[in-house]
Short mmCIF file of C-alpha atoms in Angstrom, two decimals:
data_model
loop_
_atom_site.label_atom_id
_atom_site.label_comp_id
_atom_site.label_asym_id
_atom_site.label_seq_id
_atom_site.Cartn_x
_atom_site.Cartn_y
_atom_site.Cartn_z
CA MET A 24 -62.31 86.00 -87.84
CA ASP A 25 -59.89 87.21 -90.53
CA VAL A 26 -59.00 85.06 -93.42
CA GLY A 27 -55.82 83.12 -92.80
CA GLU A 28 -56.05 83.47 -89.03
CA THR A 29 -55.59 80.23 -87.18
CA PRO A 30 -58.77 79.45 -85.26
CA ARG A 31 -58.41 79.20 -81.46
CA LEU A 32 -59.38 75.85 -80.12
CA PRO A 33 -61.30 75.53 -76.87
CA ARG A 34 -59.27 74.59 -73.80
CA GLY A 35 -58.50 70.89 -73.66
CA LYS A 36 -59.70 70.34 -77.20
CA GLY A 37 -56.40 70.32 -79.09
CA GLU A 38 -55.35 67.75 -81.60
CA ASN A 39 -53.57 65.65 -79.01
CA SER A 40 -56.20 65.98 -76.34
CA ASN A 41 -57.89 62.93 -74.95
CA ASN A 42 -61.64 63.09 -75.47
CA SER A 43 -62.36 60.22 -73.13
CA GLY A 44 -63.79 62.61 -70.51
CA LYS A 45 -60.71 63.16 -68.37
CA GLY A 46 -60.00 66.66 -67.04
CA ARG A 47 -57.10 68.90 -67.87
CA GLN A 48 -53.74 67.23 -67.41
CA LYS A 49 -51.13 68.87 -65.16
CA ARG A 50 -48.10 70.21 -66.98
CA TRP A 51 -44.98 68.87 -65.35
CA HIS A 52 -41.85 70.93 -64.88
CA LEU A 53 -38.37 69.94 -63.96
CA ARG A 54 -37.60 70.83 -60.31
CA THR A 55 -34.67 73.15 -59.86
CA ARG A 56 -32.00 72.14 -57.39
CA THR A 57 -30.29 75.50 -57.09
CA GLY A 58 -32.85 77.23 -54.84
CA CYS A 59 -32.42 77.55 -51.10
CA THR A 60 -33.30 74.56 -48.94
CA THR A 61 -35.98 76.52 -47.06
CA CYS A 62 -37.97 77.31 -50.21
CA ARG A 63 -37.52 73.77 -51.54
CA LEU A 64 -38.93 72.29 -48.35
CA ARG A 65 -41.86 74.73 -48.51
CA ARG A 66 -42.31 73.98 -52.25
CA VAL A 67 -42.31 77.62 -53.28
CA LYS A 68 -40.37 79.31 -56.03
CA CYS A 69 -37.05 80.73 -54.87
CA ASP A 70 -35.38 83.72 -56.55
CA GLU A 71 -31.99 82.23 -55.50
CA SER A 72 -30.67 85.50 -54.09
CA LYS A 73 -27.68 85.09 -51.80
CA PRO A 74 -26.78 84.97 -49.00
CA SER A 75 -30.56 85.05 -48.26
CA CYS A 76 -33.31 84.88 -50.85
CA LYS A 77 -36.05 87.53 -50.92
CA VAL A 78 -38.79 85.00 -50.11
CA CYS A 79 -37.15 83.99 -46.83
CA VAL A 80 -36.31 87.58 -45.92
CA ALA A 81 -39.92 88.68 -46.47
CA GLY A 82 -41.22 85.76 -44.38
CA HIS A 83 -38.63 86.22 -41.61
CA ARG A 84 -37.35 82.69 -42.15
CA THR A 85 -33.86 81.25 -41.91
CA CYS A 86 -32.45 80.94 -45.43
CA TYR A 87 -29.71 78.43 -46.10
CA TYR A 88 -28.28 76.72 -49.18
CA ALA A 89 -27.17 73.10 -49.09
CA LEU A 90 -24.36 73.49 -51.61
CA ALA A 91 -21.97 70.71 -52.39
CA PRO A 92 -18.54 71.25 -50.83
CA ALA A 93 -15.83 72.41 -53.18
CA THR A 94 -13.23 69.88 -54.36
CA SER A 95 -9.69 70.37 -55.52
CA GLU A 96 -10.85 69.74 -59.11
CA THR A 97 -13.43 72.53 -58.96
CA PRO A 98 -12.09 75.31 -61.21
CA GLY A 99 -11.68 78.74 -59.66
CA HIS A 100 -11.53 77.47 -56.06
CA SER A 101 -8.21 77.54 -54.30
CA GLY A 102 -7.57 75.88 -50.93
CA VAL A 103 -8.15 79.18 -49.12
CA ASP A 104 -11.40 79.76 -51.01
CA SER A 105 -12.61 76.29 -50.08
CA ALA A 106 -11.87 76.88 -46.39
CA LEU A 107 -13.74 80.19 -46.41
CA ARG A 108 -16.61 78.61 -48.29
CA GLU A 109 -16.79 75.74 -45.79
CA GLU A 110 -16.83 78.19 -42.87
CA TRP A 111 -19.62 80.16 -44.53
CA LEU A 112 -21.62 76.97 -45.07
CA GLN A 113 -21.26 76.02 -41.40
CA ARG A 114 -22.51 79.43 -40.30
CA ARG A 115 -25.50 79.25 -42.64
CA ALA A 116 -26.34 75.62 -41.88
CA ARG A 117 -29.39 74.86 -39.81
CA PRO A 118 -28.47 74.41 -36.11
CA LYS A 119 -29.07 70.93 -34.78
CA ASP A 120 -30.80 72.27 -31.64
CA LEU A 121 -33.16 74.66 -33.47
CA GLN A 122 -36.45 74.71 -31.56
CA VAL A 123 -39.93 75.27 -32.87
CA PHE A 124 -40.90 78.92 -32.41
CA ASP A 125 -43.33 79.18 -29.47
CA TRP A 126 -45.81 81.82 -30.64
CA GLU A 127 -48.06 81.53 -27.55
CA PHE A 128 -45.16 82.13 -25.20
CA HIS A 129 -43.87 85.11 -27.17
CA ASP A 130 -47.35 86.64 -27.33
CA SER A 131 -47.57 86.23 -23.54
CA LEU A 132 -44.14 87.77 -23.12
CA ARG A 133 -45.05 90.75 -25.30
CA PHE A 134 -48.27 91.25 -23.30
CA PHE A 135 -46.26 91.20 -20.08
CA LEU A 136 -43.65 93.69 -21.28
CA GLU A 137 -46.10 96.09 -22.96
CA VAL A 138 -49.13 95.93 -20.66
CA VAL A 139 -48.41 94.27 -17.33
CA LEU A 140 -44.93 95.56 -16.54
CA PRO A 141 -45.79 99.29 -16.77
CA ASP A 142 -48.63 98.78 -14.26
CA LEU A 143 -46.56 96.99 -11.62
CA ASN A 144 -46.14 98.59 -8.21
CA THR A 145 -42.95 100.63 -8.08
CA ASP A 146 -42.14 98.96 -4.75
CA ALA A 147 -42.35 95.49 -6.29
CA GLN A 148 -39.25 93.59 -7.30
CA LEU A 149 -39.20 93.64 -11.10
CA PRO A 150 -38.03 90.49 -12.92
CA ALA A 151 -34.81 90.52 -14.94
CA ARG A 152 -35.51 90.13 -18.65
CA SER A 153 -32.77 87.53 -18.93
CA MET A 154 -34.86 85.10 -16.89
CA PHE A 155 -37.32 84.64 -19.75
CA VAL A 156 -34.72 82.98 -21.99
CA GLN A 157 -33.42 80.60 -19.37
CA GLU A 158 -33.90 76.92 -20.11
CA LYS A 159 -35.69 76.22 -16.81
CA PHE A 160 -38.06 79.18 -17.04
CA PRO A 161 -41.65 77.86 -16.46
CA ARG A 162 -43.19 78.92 -19.76
CA LYS A 163 -46.52 77.13 -19.30
CA MET A 164 -47.10 78.70 -15.88
CA PHE A 165 -46.14 82.11 -17.23
CA GLN A 166 -48.56 81.75 -20.14
CA GLY A 167 -51.39 80.80 -17.78
CA SER A 168 -50.65 83.80 -15.60
CA MET A 169 -50.78 86.16 -18.58
CA ILE A 170 -54.04 84.63 -19.84
CA VAL A 171 -55.88 85.25 -16.57
CA THR A 172 -54.35 88.72 -16.30
CA TYR A 173 -55.73 89.52 -19.75
CA LEU A 174 -59.19 88.23 -18.74
CA GLU A 175 -58.98 90.26 -15.55
CA LYS A 176 -58.16 93.48 -17.38
CA ALA A 177 -60.97 92.82 -19.85
CA SER A 178 -63.40 92.39 -16.92
CA LYS A 179 -62.34 95.70 -15.41
CA ALA A 180 -62.67 97.47 -18.75
CA ARG A 181 -66.28 96.25 -18.97
CA GLY A 182 -67.09 96.84 -15.31
CA ARG A 183 -68.18 93.25 -14.68
CA ILE A 184 -66.75 89.76 -14.32
CA LEU A 185 -66.32 87.91 -17.62
CA ARG A 186 -67.63 84.35 -17.67
CA PRO A 187 -66.82 81.49 -20.08
CA GLY A 188 -69.19 81.35 -23.06
CA GLU A 189 -70.55 84.89 -22.67
CA ASP A 190 -68.52 86.61 -25.39
CA PRO A 191 -67.33 84.76 -28.53
CA ALA A 192 -64.42 87.20 -28.81
CA PHE A 193 -62.82 85.56 -25.77
CA GLU A 194 -63.42 81.95 -26.81
CA ALA A 195 -59.77 81.34 -27.72
CA THR A 196 -58.62 82.98 -24.48
CA TRP A 197 -60.86 80.75 -22.37
CA THR A 198 -59.58 77.74 -24.28
CA GLY A 199 -56.04 78.73 -23.30
CA TYR A 200 -57.19 79.18 -19.71
CA PHE A 201 -58.67 75.67 -19.46
CA ARG A 202 -55.60 74.24 -21.18
CA SER A 203 -53.46 75.93 -18.52
CA LEU A 204 -55.65 74.48 -15.75
CA GLN A 205 -55.22 71.02 -17.24
CA TYR A 206 -51.45 71.46 -17.35
CA HIS A 207 -51.29 72.51 -13.68
CA ILE A 208 -53.57 69.68 -12.53
CA THR A 209 -51.39 67.18 -14.41
CA THR A 210 -48.29 68.65 -12.79
CA VAL A 211 -49.84 68.44 -9.30
CA ASN A 212 -50.85 64.81 -9.81
CA GLN A 213 -47.40 63.90 -11.07
CA PHE A 214 -45.71 65.48 -8.05
CA LEU A 215 -48.14 63.79 -5.67
CA CYS A 216 -47.43 60.39 -7.24
CA ASP A 217 -43.69 60.95 -6.82
CA ASP A 218 -43.95 62.73 -3.47
CA ALA A 219 -41.99 60.06 -1.60
CA LYS A 220 -38.91 60.89 -3.69
CA TYR A 221 -38.67 64.43 -2.33
CA THR A 222 -37.36 64.22 1.21
CA ASN A 223 -36.10 67.79 1.36
CA GLY A 224 -38.81 69.52 -0.62
CA ALA A 225 -42.53 69.77 -1.26
CA PRO A 226 -42.73 70.42 -5.03
CA ALA A 227 -46.51 69.98 -5.29
CA ALA A 228 -47.05 73.13 -3.20
CA PHE A 229 -46.14 75.52 -6.02
CA PRO A 230 -48.50 74.19 -8.75
CA ILE A 231 -51.33 73.99 -6.18
CA LEU A 232 -50.78 77.68 -5.44
CA GLN A 233 -50.81 78.39 -9.17
CA LEU A 234 -54.18 76.65 -9.49
CA LEU A 235 -55.48 78.80 -6.64
CA ILE A 236 -54.28 82.00 -8.28
CA LEU A 237 -55.65 81.09 -11.72
CA ASP A 238 -59.14 80.51 -10.33
CA LEU A 239 -59.04 83.64 -8.17
CA HIS A 240 -58.27 85.74 -11.23
CA THR A 241 -61.41 84.47 -12.94
CA MET A 242 -63.59 84.26 -9.79
CA SER A 243 -64.04 80.51 -10.18
CA PRO A 244 -65.54 78.96 -7.01
CA LEU A 245 -62.89 76.22 -7.14
CA TRP A 246 -60.39 78.51 -5.39
CA ARG A 247 -61.71 77.30 -2.02
CA ALA A 248 -60.99 73.68 -2.90
CA HIS A 249 -57.46 74.59 -4.02
CA LEU A 250 -56.78 76.49 -0.79
CA ARG A 251 -58.04 73.62 1.36
CA GLY A 252 -56.04 71.22 -0.79
CA PHE A 253 -52.88 73.25 -0.19
CA PHE A 254 -53.19 73.01 3.60
CA ALA A 255 -54.15 69.32 3.35
CA TYR A 256 -50.87 68.81 1.47
CA VAL A 257 -49.00 70.74 4.17
CA ARG A 258 -50.47 68.47 6.84
CA SER A 259 -49.52 65.39 4.78
CA ARG A 260 -45.92 66.63 4.83
CA GLY A 261 -45.85 66.85 8.61
CA GLY A 262 -47.57 70.18 9.19
CA ALA A 263 -46.47 73.82 9.12
CA THR A 264 -43.51 73.31 11.47
CA ALA A 265 -42.10 70.49 9.35
CA MET A 266 -42.59 72.47 6.13
CA MET A 267 -40.69 75.42 7.57
CA ARG A 268 -37.66 73.19 8.10
CA LEU A 269 -37.43 72.48 4.39
CA ARG A 270 -35.33 74.49 1.98
CA ILE A 271 -36.16 78.16 1.54
CA PRO A 272 -38.06 77.91 -1.81
CA GLU A 273 -40.49 75.42 -0.29
CA MET A 274 -40.94 77.42 2.91
CA ALA A 275 -41.67 80.50 0.81
CA ARG A 276 -44.78 78.76 -0.59
CA LEU A 277 -46.32 79.00 2.88
CA ARG A 278 -46.09 82.79 3.00
CA PRO A 279 -48.71 83.74 0.34
CA ALA A 280 -51.07 80.95 1.40
CA LEU A 281 -50.90 81.99 5.07
CA SER A 282 -51.34 85.69 4.32
CA PHE A 283 -54.28 84.97 2.01
CA THR A 284 -56.00 82.68 4.54
CA MET A 285 -55.63 85.19 7.38
CA GLN A 286 -57.48 87.75 5.25
CA VAL A 287 -60.15 85.50 3.77
CA ASN A 288 -61.13 84.01 7.14
CA THR A 289 -62.25 87.44 8.35
CA THR A 290 -64.95 87.50 5.66
CA CYS A 291 -65.87 83.82 6.05
CA PRO A 292 -68.88 82.61 8.02
CA ALA A 293 -67.59 81.71 11.49
CA ARG A 294 -68.53 78.06 10.96
CA GLN A 295 -66.85 77.81 7.54
CA LEU A 296 -63.35 79.11 8.21
CA ILE A 297 -60.58 77.77 5.99
CA GLU A 298 -58.58 75.41 8.16
CA GLY A 299 -54.82 75.71 8.01
CA SER A 300 -53.77 79.05 9.46
CA ASP A 301 -54.42 77.72 13.00
CA ASP A 302 -51.59 75.24 12.45
CA PHE A 303 -49.06 78.10 12.62
CA THR A 304 -47.72 79.39 15.91
CA ASP A 305 -47.28 83.11 16.54
CA GLU A 306 -43.52 82.73 16.10
CA GLU A 307 -43.99 81.02 12.73
CA ILE A 308 -46.39 83.75 11.59
CA ARG A 309 -43.81 86.37 12.59
CA ALA A 310 -41.16 84.54 10.60
CA LEU A 311 -43.32 84.28 7.47
CA ILE A 312 -45.14 87.62 7.37
CA ASP A 313 -42.74 90.46 6.72
CA PHE A 314 -43.52 94.09 6.10
CA ASP A 315 -43.61 94.36 2.32
CA THR A 316 -46.06 96.77 0.71
CA ALA A 317 -45.95 94.76 -2.51
CA ALA A 318 -46.92 91.48 -0.82
CA PHE A 319 -48.59 92.10 2.55
CA GLU A 320 -50.88 94.62 4.17
CA PRO A 321 -48.76 97.56 5.38
CA CYS A 322 -49.26 97.27 9.10
CA PRO A 323 -47.25 95.92 12.06
CA ILE A 324 -47.08 92.17 12.55
CA GLU A 325 -48.82 92.65 15.92
CA PHE A 326 -51.91 93.81 13.99
CA HIS A 327 -51.85 90.68 11.83
CA LEU A 328 -51.68 88.52 14.95
CA ALA A 329 -54.51 90.46 16.62
CA ARG A 330 -56.76 89.92 13.63
CA VAL A 331 -56.00 86.18 13.58
CA ARG A 332 -56.85 85.92 17.31
CA ILE A 333 -60.14 87.78 16.84
CA THR A 334 -61.06 85.39 14.01
CA ARG A 335 -60.28 82.41 16.25
CA LEU A 336 -62.53 83.86 18.96
CA ARG A 337 -65.32 84.25 16.39
CA ALA A 338 -65.08 80.54 15.63
CA TYR A 339 -65.01 79.76 19.36
CA PHE A 340 -68.20 81.69 20.10
CA ALA A 341 -69.92 80.41 16.94
CA ARG A 342 -69.75 76.88 18.33
CA GLY A 343 -72.21 77.98 21.04
CA THR A 344 -69.73 78.11 23.89
CA GLN A 345 -70.84 80.47 26.67
CA LEU A 346 -68.38 82.81 28.34
CA PRO A 347 -69.15 81.77 31.94
CA VAL A 348 -67.82 78.31 31.06
CA ASN A 349 -64.43 79.74 30.16
CA PRO A 350 -63.92 83.19 31.76
CA ARG A 351 -60.39 83.52 30.45
CA MET A 352 -61.79 84.18 26.96
CA ARG A 353 -63.08 87.54 28.22
CA TYR A 354 -59.59 88.53 29.33
CA GLN A 355 -58.12 87.23 26.09
CA LEU A 356 -60.43 89.54 24.12
CA GLN A 357 -59.42 92.53 26.23
CA ASP A 358 -55.73 91.66 25.74
CA ILE A 359 -56.19 91.53 21.97
CA LEU A 360 -57.91 94.92 21.76
CA ASP A 361 -55.44 96.46 24.23
CA ALA A 362 -52.50 95.23 22.13
CA VAL A 363 -53.81 97.26 19.19
CA TRP A 364 -54.97 100.22 21.29
CA LEU A 365 -51.63 100.65 23.09
CA PHE A 366 -49.37 99.91 20.14
CA ASP A 367 -46.64 102.50 19.59
CA VAL A 368 -46.99 103.39 15.90
CA ARG A 369 -44.35 106.12 16.10
CA GLY A 370 -41.77 103.73 17.55
CA TRP A 371 -42.60 101.19 14.86
CA ILE A 372 -42.07 103.80 12.14
CA GLU A 373 -38.68 104.75 13.61
CA GLU A 374 -37.64 101.09 13.71
CA LYS A 375 -38.86 99.98 10.28
CA PHE A 376 -38.57 103.20 8.26
CA HIS A 377 -35.58 105.03 9.70
CA ASP A 378 -33.81 104.78 6.33
CA LYS A 379 -36.85 105.84 4.24
CA ASP A 380 -37.82 109.31 3.11
CA ASP A 381 -40.44 111.40 4.92
CA GLU A 382 -43.17 110.60 2.40
CA LYS A 383 -42.89 106.84 2.91
CA GLN A 384 -42.82 107.28 6.67
CA LYS A 385 -45.98 109.36 6.46
CA GLN A 386 -47.72 106.80 4.24
CA ALA A 387 -46.79 103.93 6.58
CA ALA A 388 -47.96 105.82 9.67
CA THR A 389 -51.31 106.64 8.05
CA MET A 390 -51.92 103.04 6.97
CA ALA A 391 -50.95 101.70 10.41
CA ARG A 392 -53.42 104.01 12.16
CA ILE A 393 -56.18 103.09 9.71
CA TYR A 394 -55.59 99.39 10.32
CA ALA A 395 -55.49 99.88 14.08
CA VAL A 396 -59.01 101.33 14.06
CA ALA A 397 -60.26 98.82 11.46
CA ILE A 398 -59.04 95.80 13.45
CA ARG A 399 -60.60 97.07 16.68
CA LEU A 400 -63.85 97.73 14.79
CA TYR A 401 -63.67 94.19 13.36
CA GLY A 402 -63.51 92.83 16.91
CA ILE A 403 -66.35 95.10 18.07
CA LEU A 404 -68.59 93.92 15.21
CA THR A 405 -67.89 90.19 15.57
CA LEU A 406 -67.43 89.47 19.31
CA PRO A 407 -69.92 89.51 22.21
CA GLN A 408 -71.18 92.98 23.05
CA SER A 409 -70.77 92.51 26.80
CA ASP A 410 -67.05 91.87 26.43
CA VAL A 411 -66.63 94.86 24.13
CA VAL A 412 -68.29 97.04 26.77
CA ALA A 413 -66.02 95.54 29.44
CA TRP A 414 -62.95 96.44 27.38
CA ALA A 415 -64.21 99.98 26.72
CA GLY A 416 -64.80 100.49 30.45
CA SER A 417 -61.40 99.17 31.48
CA SER A 418 -59.62 102.44 30.69
CA ALA A 419 -60.55 106.07 31.26
CA GLU A 420 -58.66 106.98 28.09
CA ILE A 421 -60.92 104.71 26.00
CA GLY A 422 -64.03 106.08 27.73
CA ASN A 423 -62.99 109.67 27.06
CA ARG A 424 -62.28 108.96 23.41
CA TYR A 425 -65.55 107.08 22.85
CA PRO A 426 -68.05 108.52 25.36
CA THR A 427 -71.59 107.20 25.67
CA GLU A 428 -73.82 109.31 23.46
CA ARG A 429 -77.43 110.23 24.08
CA CYS A 430 -79.88 107.72 22.59
CA TYR A 431 -77.09 105.11 22.39
CA ASN A 432 -76.07 102.46 24.90
CA HIS A 433 -72.42 101.94 25.75
CA TYR A 434 -71.82 99.29 23.09
CA LYS A 435 -73.44 101.29 20.28
CA SER A 436 -71.48 104.37 21.33
CA VAL A 437 -68.17 102.47 21.11
CA ARG A 438 -69.21 100.96 17.78
CA LYS A 439 -70.32 104.31 16.35
CA GLY A 440 -67.21 106.06 17.66
CA HIS A 441 -64.89 103.61 15.87
CA ARG A 442 -67.05 103.75 12.73
CA ASP A 443 -66.95 107.56 12.56
CA GLU A 444 -63.22 107.62 13.29
CA LEU A 445 -62.39 105.15 10.51
CA LEU A 446 -64.71 106.90 8.07
CA GLY A 447 -63.11 110.26 8.84
CA MET A 448 -59.59 108.88 8.37
CA LEU A 449 -60.43 107.30 5.01
CA ARG A 450 -62.10 110.45 3.73
CA GLU A 451 -59.25 112.65 4.91
CA HIS A 452 -56.41 110.57 3.46
CA TRP A 453 -58.06 108.97 0.43
CA ASP A 454 -56.45 111.25 -2.15
CA SER A 455 -52.96 111.11 -0.59
CA ILE A 456 -52.72 107.35 0.06
CA LYS A 457 -50.65 105.60 -2.58
CA TRP A 458 -51.29 102.03 -1.42
CA LYS A 459 -55.00 102.07 -2.19
CA MET A 460 -54.99 98.37 -3.04
CA TRP A 461 -54.58 97.68 0.69
CA LEU A 462 -57.66 99.72 1.65
CA GLN A 463 -60.13 97.05 0.55
CA TRP A 464 -60.23 95.30 3.94
CA PRO A 465 -60.67 98.48 6.06
CA LEU A 466 -63.39 99.64 3.64
CA THR A 467 -65.13 96.26 3.89
CA VAL A 468 -65.14 96.44 7.70
CA LEU A 469 -66.49 99.98 7.51
CA GLY A 470 -69.15 98.83 5.03
CA VAL A 471 -70.62 96.47 7.62
CA ALA A 472 -70.45 99.14 10.31
CA VAL A 473 -72.47 101.66 8.26
CA ALA A 474 -75.35 99.23 7.66
CA ASP A 475 -77.47 101.55 9.83
CA GLY A 476 -75.70 104.68 8.58
CA THR A 477 -76.58 107.30 6.02
CA ALA A 478 -76.86 106.91 2.26
CA GLY A 479 -73.89 109.26 1.84
CA GLU A 480 -71.66 106.98 3.93
CA LYS A 481 -72.64 103.95 1.90
CA GLU A 482 -72.11 105.83 -1.34
CA PHE A 483 -68.57 106.77 -0.29
CA ILE A 484 -67.72 103.15 0.52
CA ASP A 485 -69.33 101.88 -2.71
CA GLU A 486 -67.39 104.34 -4.87
CA SER A 487 -64.15 103.74 -2.99
CA LEU A 488 -64.33 99.94 -3.23
CA PHE A 489 -65.18 100.16 -6.93
CA ALA A 490 -62.22 102.50 -7.47
CA VAL A 491 -59.97 100.01 -5.66
CA TRP A 492 -61.32 97.22 -7.88
CA ARG A 493 -60.49 99.23 -11.01
CA ASP A 494 -56.91 99.68 -9.78
CA THR A 495 -54.54 97.76 -12.06
CA THR A 496 -52.68 96.30 -9.06
CA VAL A 497 -55.82 94.84 -7.47
CA HIS A 498 -57.19 91.48 -8.51
CA VAL A 499 -60.66 91.09 -9.94
CA SER A 500 -61.85 88.99 -6.97
CA SER A 501 -62.08 92.15 -4.84
CA ILE A 502 -65.47 92.94 -6.45
CA ALA A 503 -67.00 90.09 -4.41
CA ALA A 504 -66.86 92.11 -1.16
CA LEU A 505 -68.64 95.06 -2.77
CA GLU A 506 -71.36 92.80 -4.18
CA LYS A 507 -71.94 91.31 -0.71
CA LEU A 508 -72.13 94.76 0.89
CA ARG A 509 -74.66 96.02 -1.65
CA ALA A 510 -76.97 93.08 -0.94
CA PHE A 511 -76.36 93.45 2.81
CA TRP A 512 -77.38 97.13 2.85
CA LEU A 513 -80.63 96.32 1.05
CA SER A 514 -81.47 93.52 3.51
CA GLY A 515 -81.81 95.88 6.49
CA LYS A 516 -79.60 93.63 8.65
CA THR A 517 -76.61 94.85 10.67
CA ALA A 518 -74.71 91.76 11.94
CA TRP A 519 -71.36 90.70 10.49
CA GLU A 520 -72.48 87.10 9.94
CA ASP A 521 -75.52 88.32 7.99
CA CYS A 522 -73.24 90.00 5.43
CA PHE A 523 -70.87 87.13 4.68
CA ASP A 524 -72.71 83.88 4.03
CA GLU A 525 -69.78 82.39 2.10
CA PRO A 526 -65.98 82.89 1.96
CA ILE A 527 -65.02 86.11 0.16
CA PRO A 528 -61.52 86.41 -1.34
CA PRO A 529 -59.49 89.58 -0.80
CA GLY A 530 -58.23 91.80 -3.59
CA GLN A 531 -54.54 91.16 -2.91
CA TYR A 532 -52.78 87.81 -2.52
#
């Protein structure tokens, strides 16, 4: 240390410091009152730039100054200046109805616009962007839908179903999922408590459907309870006929539930069918199920009805009822198969697609013919063999198309003929079919039929179903059918009921 230099004292050890053991005292400063209100509330230093300070601009915050209004004594302010200044202050003032920024909703909206929207079917009706800013837009339901869509896409990227607790990276996403479930359950309970107030509506139907969809996206087994709960609610409101008399939005809730149940009951054990679809008459099914490639399987309504009737016959025979007791069931089976066999696909195309281009007409005709064979094969695999043989022998045209082959009896020849026909159609048109998401059910039917087939046939079905599952427009639940088929092929069994020991959800709903 140089001579004459003032020695530096240790921190806190100055002349006026208190040596009683207390720590360093905070130096107090006078608070400025000229900074913007935003920075003052946040207790950060403001550079007082106007009209917006740099701190607020950098943080994307609303910057406003609560200046005192000018008076007539204020020098340099005329009456006109005061009016302009007052108008500026009103524009910069904080709005009374300013809402808290909903980050979760905006993240969901960005995910929808950047990821989900580009993958939507071109035939689907796209939502208007203005709907997202409407006051009555259901933000919580939308957020839940985007959460399960994100989990679904993550499952497909990994080639397996994601489960809660498996990957810490998705912990926050699963938390959002369970929070969404809680919100929907609370909404359902509230509507059920107030159900007597709604004489011209059934508001609980929509949140129950949302619960069903959320659990289907994540392959939660609770989807069965939600589906049964939906139809129990319909019965509590007077049944399907009474529900269809309500206003259009409520009647529209029946459409997806009915379409889903008609599909899922085909891959249910005959003794465990989801009750509810039997409550609808044929006329009501015709009114609800329209031809819409974005919402329903692209086939004539007569095919939908035939499949429902075959499923009902499965349940009838599963109860142990013998045909001699009720002979009319034999004729009913023949009528069902004849309705599909004799259906005029060309006339249907001319009626429904006369205003469409040639490509769409070709696609619709191909899908209709595939479904015609698949539905007949579904009946052949699930109904009594003697009645299938009786139907095949009722027409020379059927006998010529599916002749009895050497080493096969009549039933096995009809079964093999339909199997080979469906397999050939799918192989021939696989690359050209645009609506691959609707091929899951025909492929599933074919998968049961090839239980005694070759390894190459099973490999084609396995690869095709997995490709359908990876499709962005197909839901993750479609992998369940493939998993059942893989176990079924290894078991060495061939019967339909041996493949599906529990309800299997479809890939589209």
